[in-house]
């Protein structure tokens, strides 16, 4: 399911569907990702770059799981623009890092990789700026509509379908980010 359009959501109703990932399952995935990161970075300091706003909860839980690892955090904000067959053709940086990623081991922290435009844009952006290394982690990989050949180095959860998901940071029109679990969104058009 594609993201419900604004017109269908105003004409019909948007309802929460079934829970796809329970809070405990999310916590276990975050913990496993933290373990992989800890073992790969071997004590090297990490600059964790959260992609706002969706990665807010994931980043907070992930950094707490890495309490014994040296790290700093920073944030970027991106937006997509333009329109093509997929509904868009570009990504724009609305807020850059506060600091230079120069000589840092950058770890991009994304909520979900769908078509892949956002992650691909951010990887290229960070790589062009003399970081010591650039890797990425995503809470959820949703590969069904991938338009750019990109894959996160660390993935917490694998979506089983291209259903639109909300909760644990993920929003629909800025709502539902505060759910502790992740659910499907269902749109109903009035009959
Ligand atoms: P991509 O550029 O298509 O990979 O899209 C990535 C961005 O689209 C994510 O960071 C989310 O903000 C948003 N997104 C994609 N799929 C979903 C979803 O199922 N729920 C909520 N946001 C989504
Ligand atoms: Mg979003």
Coordinates of C-alpha atoms and ligand atoms in Angstrom, one line a residue:
X1 CA 0.0 0.0 0.0
X2 CA 1.3 3.4 -0.9
X3 CA 1.1 6.3 1.5
X4 CA -2.6 7.3 1.7
X5 CA -3.0 10.5 -0.2
X6 CA -4.2 13.6 1.5
X7 CA -7.3 13.7 -0.6
X8 CA -8.3 10.2 0.3
X9 CA -7.7 10.9 4.0
X10 CA -9.9 13.9 4.0
X11 CA -12.6 12.2 1.9
X12 CA -12.5 9.0 3.9
X13 CA -11.0 8.1 7.2
X14 CA -7.6 7.0 8.3
X15 CA -7.5 4.2 10.8
X16 CA -4.9 2.3 12.6
X17 CA -4.6 -1.3 11.4
X18 CA -3.0 -4.3 13.0
X19 CA 0.2 -4.2 15.0
X20 CA 3.1 -5.3 12.8
X21 CA 6.0 -5.0 15.3
X22 CA 5.3 -5.2 19.1
X23 CA 7.4 -3.0 21.4
X24 CA 9.3 -6.0 22.7
X25 CA 10.2 -7.1 19.1
X26 CA 11.4 -3.5 18.4
X27 CA 13.5 -3.5 21.6
X28 CA 15.1 -6.8 20.7
X29 CA 15.9 -5.6 17.2
X30 CA 17.5 -2.4 18.5
X31 CA 19.5 -4.4 21.0
X32 CA 20.8 -6.7 18.2
X33 CA 21.7 -3.8 15.9
X34 CA 23.6 -2.1 18.8
X35 CA 25.6 -5.4 19.3
X36 CA 26.5 -5.5 15.6
X37 CA 27.6 -1.9 15.7
X38 CA 29.6 -2.3 18.9
X39 CA 31.5 -5.3 17.5
X40 CA 32.2 -3.6 14.1
X41 CA 33.3 -0.2 15.5
X42 CA 35.6 -1.8 18.1
X43 CA 35.7 1.2 20.4
X44 CA 36.1 3.8 17.6
X45 CA 34.1 6.9 18.3
X46 CA 30.9 7.2 16.3
X47 CA 29.1 10.3 15.0
X48 CA 25.5 9.1 15.0
X49 CA 23.5 11.2 12.6
X50 CA 19.7 10.9 13.2
X51 CA 17.4 11.7 10.3
X52 CA 14.6 13.8 11.9
X53 CA 11.9 13.3 12.8
X54 CA 11.3 9.6 12.1
X55 CA 14.5 8.3 13.6
X56 CA 14.0 10.1 16.9
X57 CA 12.9 7.1 19.0
X58 CA 15.2 4.6 17.3
X59 CA 18.2 6.9 17.8
X60 CA 17.3 7.4 21.5
X61 CA 17.0 3.7 22.2
X62 CA 20.0 2.8 20.1
X63 CA 22.3 5.2 21.9
X64 CA 21.2 4.0 25.3
X65 CA 22.0 0.4 24.2
X66 CA 25.5 1.8 23.3
X67 CA 26.0 3.4 26.7
X68 CA 29.5 1.9 27.0
X69 CA 30.6 3.1 23.5
X70 CA 32.1 6.5 22.7
X71 CA 29.7 8.4 20.5
X72 CA 28.3 11.8 19.7
X73 CA 25.0 12.6 18.0
X74 CA 23.9 15.2 15.5
X75 CA 20.8 15.5 13.3
X76 CA 19.8 16.3 9.7
X77 CA 16.3 17.1 8.4
X78 CA 15.5 16.2 4.8
X79 CA 12.5 16.6 2.6
X80 CA 11.6 15.1 -0.8
X81 CA 10.5 17.3 -3.7
X82 CA 9.5 17.2 -7.3
X83 CA 7.4 14.6 -9.0
X84 CA 7.9 11.6 -11.2
X85 CA 6.2 8.2 -11.7
X86 CA 7.1 7.5 -8.1
X87 CA 5.7 10.8 -6.9
X88 CA 9.0 12.5 -6.5
X89 CA 12.5 12.9 -7.9
X90 CA 14.8 14.5 -5.3
X91 CA 15.8 15.0 -1.7
X92 CA 16.7 18.3 -0.2
X93 CA 18.6 19.0 3.0
X94 CA 16.5 21.3 5.2
X95 CA 18.8 21.2 8.2
X96 CA 22.5 20.3 8.0
X97 CA 24.8 18.9 10.8
X98 CA 25.8 21.3 13.5
X99 CA 29.4 20.1 13.1
X100 CA 31.6 19.0 10.3
X101 CA 31.7 15.2 9.8
X102 CA 35.4 15.6 8.9
X103 CA 37.4 12.6 10.2
X104 CA 34.4 11.2 12.0
X105 CA 33.1 7.7 11.7
X106 CA 29.6 8.6 10.6
X107 CA 26.6 6.3 11.2
X108 CA 23.4 7.5 9.6
X109 CA 20.4 6.5 11.6
X110 CA 17.1 6.2 9.5
X111 CA 13.7 5.1 10.5
X112 CA 12.8 3.2 7.3
X113 CA 14.3 2.7 3.8
X114 CA 11.5 2.5 1.2
X115 CA 12.4 3.7 -2.3
X116 CA 15.9 4.5 -1.1
X117 CA 16.2 8.1 -2.3
X118 CA 16.7 9.5 1.2
X119 CA 19.4 7.1 2.3
X120 CA 21.2 7.3 -1.0
X121 CA 21.2 11.1 -0.9
X122 CA 22.5 11.2 2.6
X123 CA 25.2 8.6 2.0
X124 CA 26.5 10.5 -1.0
X125 CA 26.3 13.8 1.0
X126 CA 28.4 12.4 3.9
X127 CA 30.8 10.6 1.7
X128 CA 31.6 13.8 -0.2
X129 CA 32.7 15.5 3.0
X130 CA 35.8 13.6 4.1
X131 CA 34.3 11.6 6.9
X132 CA 36.7 8.8 8.0
X133 CA 33.9 6.3 7.2
X134 CA 30.2 6.4 6.4
X135 CA 27.8 3.6 7.3
X136 CA 24.1 3.5 7.8
X137 CA 21.5 1.8 9.9
X138 CA 17.7 1.6 9.5
X139 CA 15.1 0.4 11.9
X140 CA 13.1 -1.0 9.1
X141 CA 13.9 -2.2 5.6
X142 CA 11.0 -2.1 3.2
X143 CA 12.5 -3.2 -0.1
X144 CA 9.4 -3.7 -2.3
X145 CA 9.4 -0.3 -4.0
X146 CA 13.2 0.3 -4.0
X147 CA 14.1 2.7 -6.9
X148 CA 17.7 3.3 -5.9
X149 CA 20.2 0.5 -5.4
X150 CA 20.9 1.1 -1.7
X151 CA 20.9 -1.0 1.4
X152 CA 21.6 0.0 5.1
X153 CA 24.6 -1.7 6.7
X154 CA 22.5 -2.5 9.8
X155 CA 18.8 -3.3 9.7
X156 CA 16.6 -3.9 12.7
X157 CA 13.4 -5.2 11.2
X158 CA 12.3 -6.4 7.7
X159 CA 8.8 -5.3 6.5
X160 CA 6.9 -8.2 5.0
X161 CA 4.9 -6.0 2.7
X162 CA 4.8 -2.5 1.4
X163 CA 2.0 -1.5 3.7
X164 CA 2.4 2.0 5.2
X165 CA 3.6 1.8 8.7
X166 CA 3.2 4.2 11.7
X167 CA 4.4 4.3 15.2
X168 CA 7.7 4.4 17.1
X169 CA 8.7 7.6 15.3
X170 CA 7.0 6.8 12.0
X171 CA 4.2 9.2 11.1
X172 CA 1.3 9.7 8.8
X173 CA 0.8 13.5 8.3
X174 CA 2.8 14.0 11.6
X175 CA 0.5 11.7 13.6
X176 CA 1.2 8.4 15.4
X177 CA 4.9 8.9 16.1
X178 CA 4.3 8.4 19.8
X179 CA 3.0 4.8 19.5
X180 CA 5.3 2.4 21.3
X181 CA 4.7 -0.3 18.6
X182 CA 4.5 -0.2 14.8
X183 CA 1.2 -0.7 13.1
X184 CA -0.3 -0.7 9.6
X185 CA -2.3 2.3 8.5
X186 CA -5.6 1.6 6.8
X187 CA -7.5 4.1 4.7
X188 CA -11.2 3.8 4.2
X189 CA -13.0 5.6 1.4
X190 CA -16.6 6.2 2.2
X191 CA -19.0 4.0 0.3
Ligands
LIG1 P1 12.7 6.6 0.8 O1 13.4 7.8 0.3 O2 11.6 6.3 -0.2 O3 13.5 5.5 1.1 O4 11.8 7.1 2.0 C1 12.3 7.2 3.2 C2 11.4 8.1 4.1 O5 10.0 8.0 3.7 C3 11.5 7.6 5.5 O6 12.5 8.3 6.2 C4 10.1 8.0 6.0 O7 10.1 9.3 6.5 C5 9.2 7.9 4.8 N1 8.5 6.6 4.8 C6 8.6 5.6 3.9 N2 7.8 4.5 4.1 C7 7.2 4.9 5.3 C8 6.2 4.2 6.1 O8 5.7 3.1 5.8 N3 5.7 4.9 7.1 C9 6.1 6.2 7.5 N4 7.1 6.8 6.7 C10 7.6 6.2 5.6
LIG2 MG1 8.7 10.8 7.4

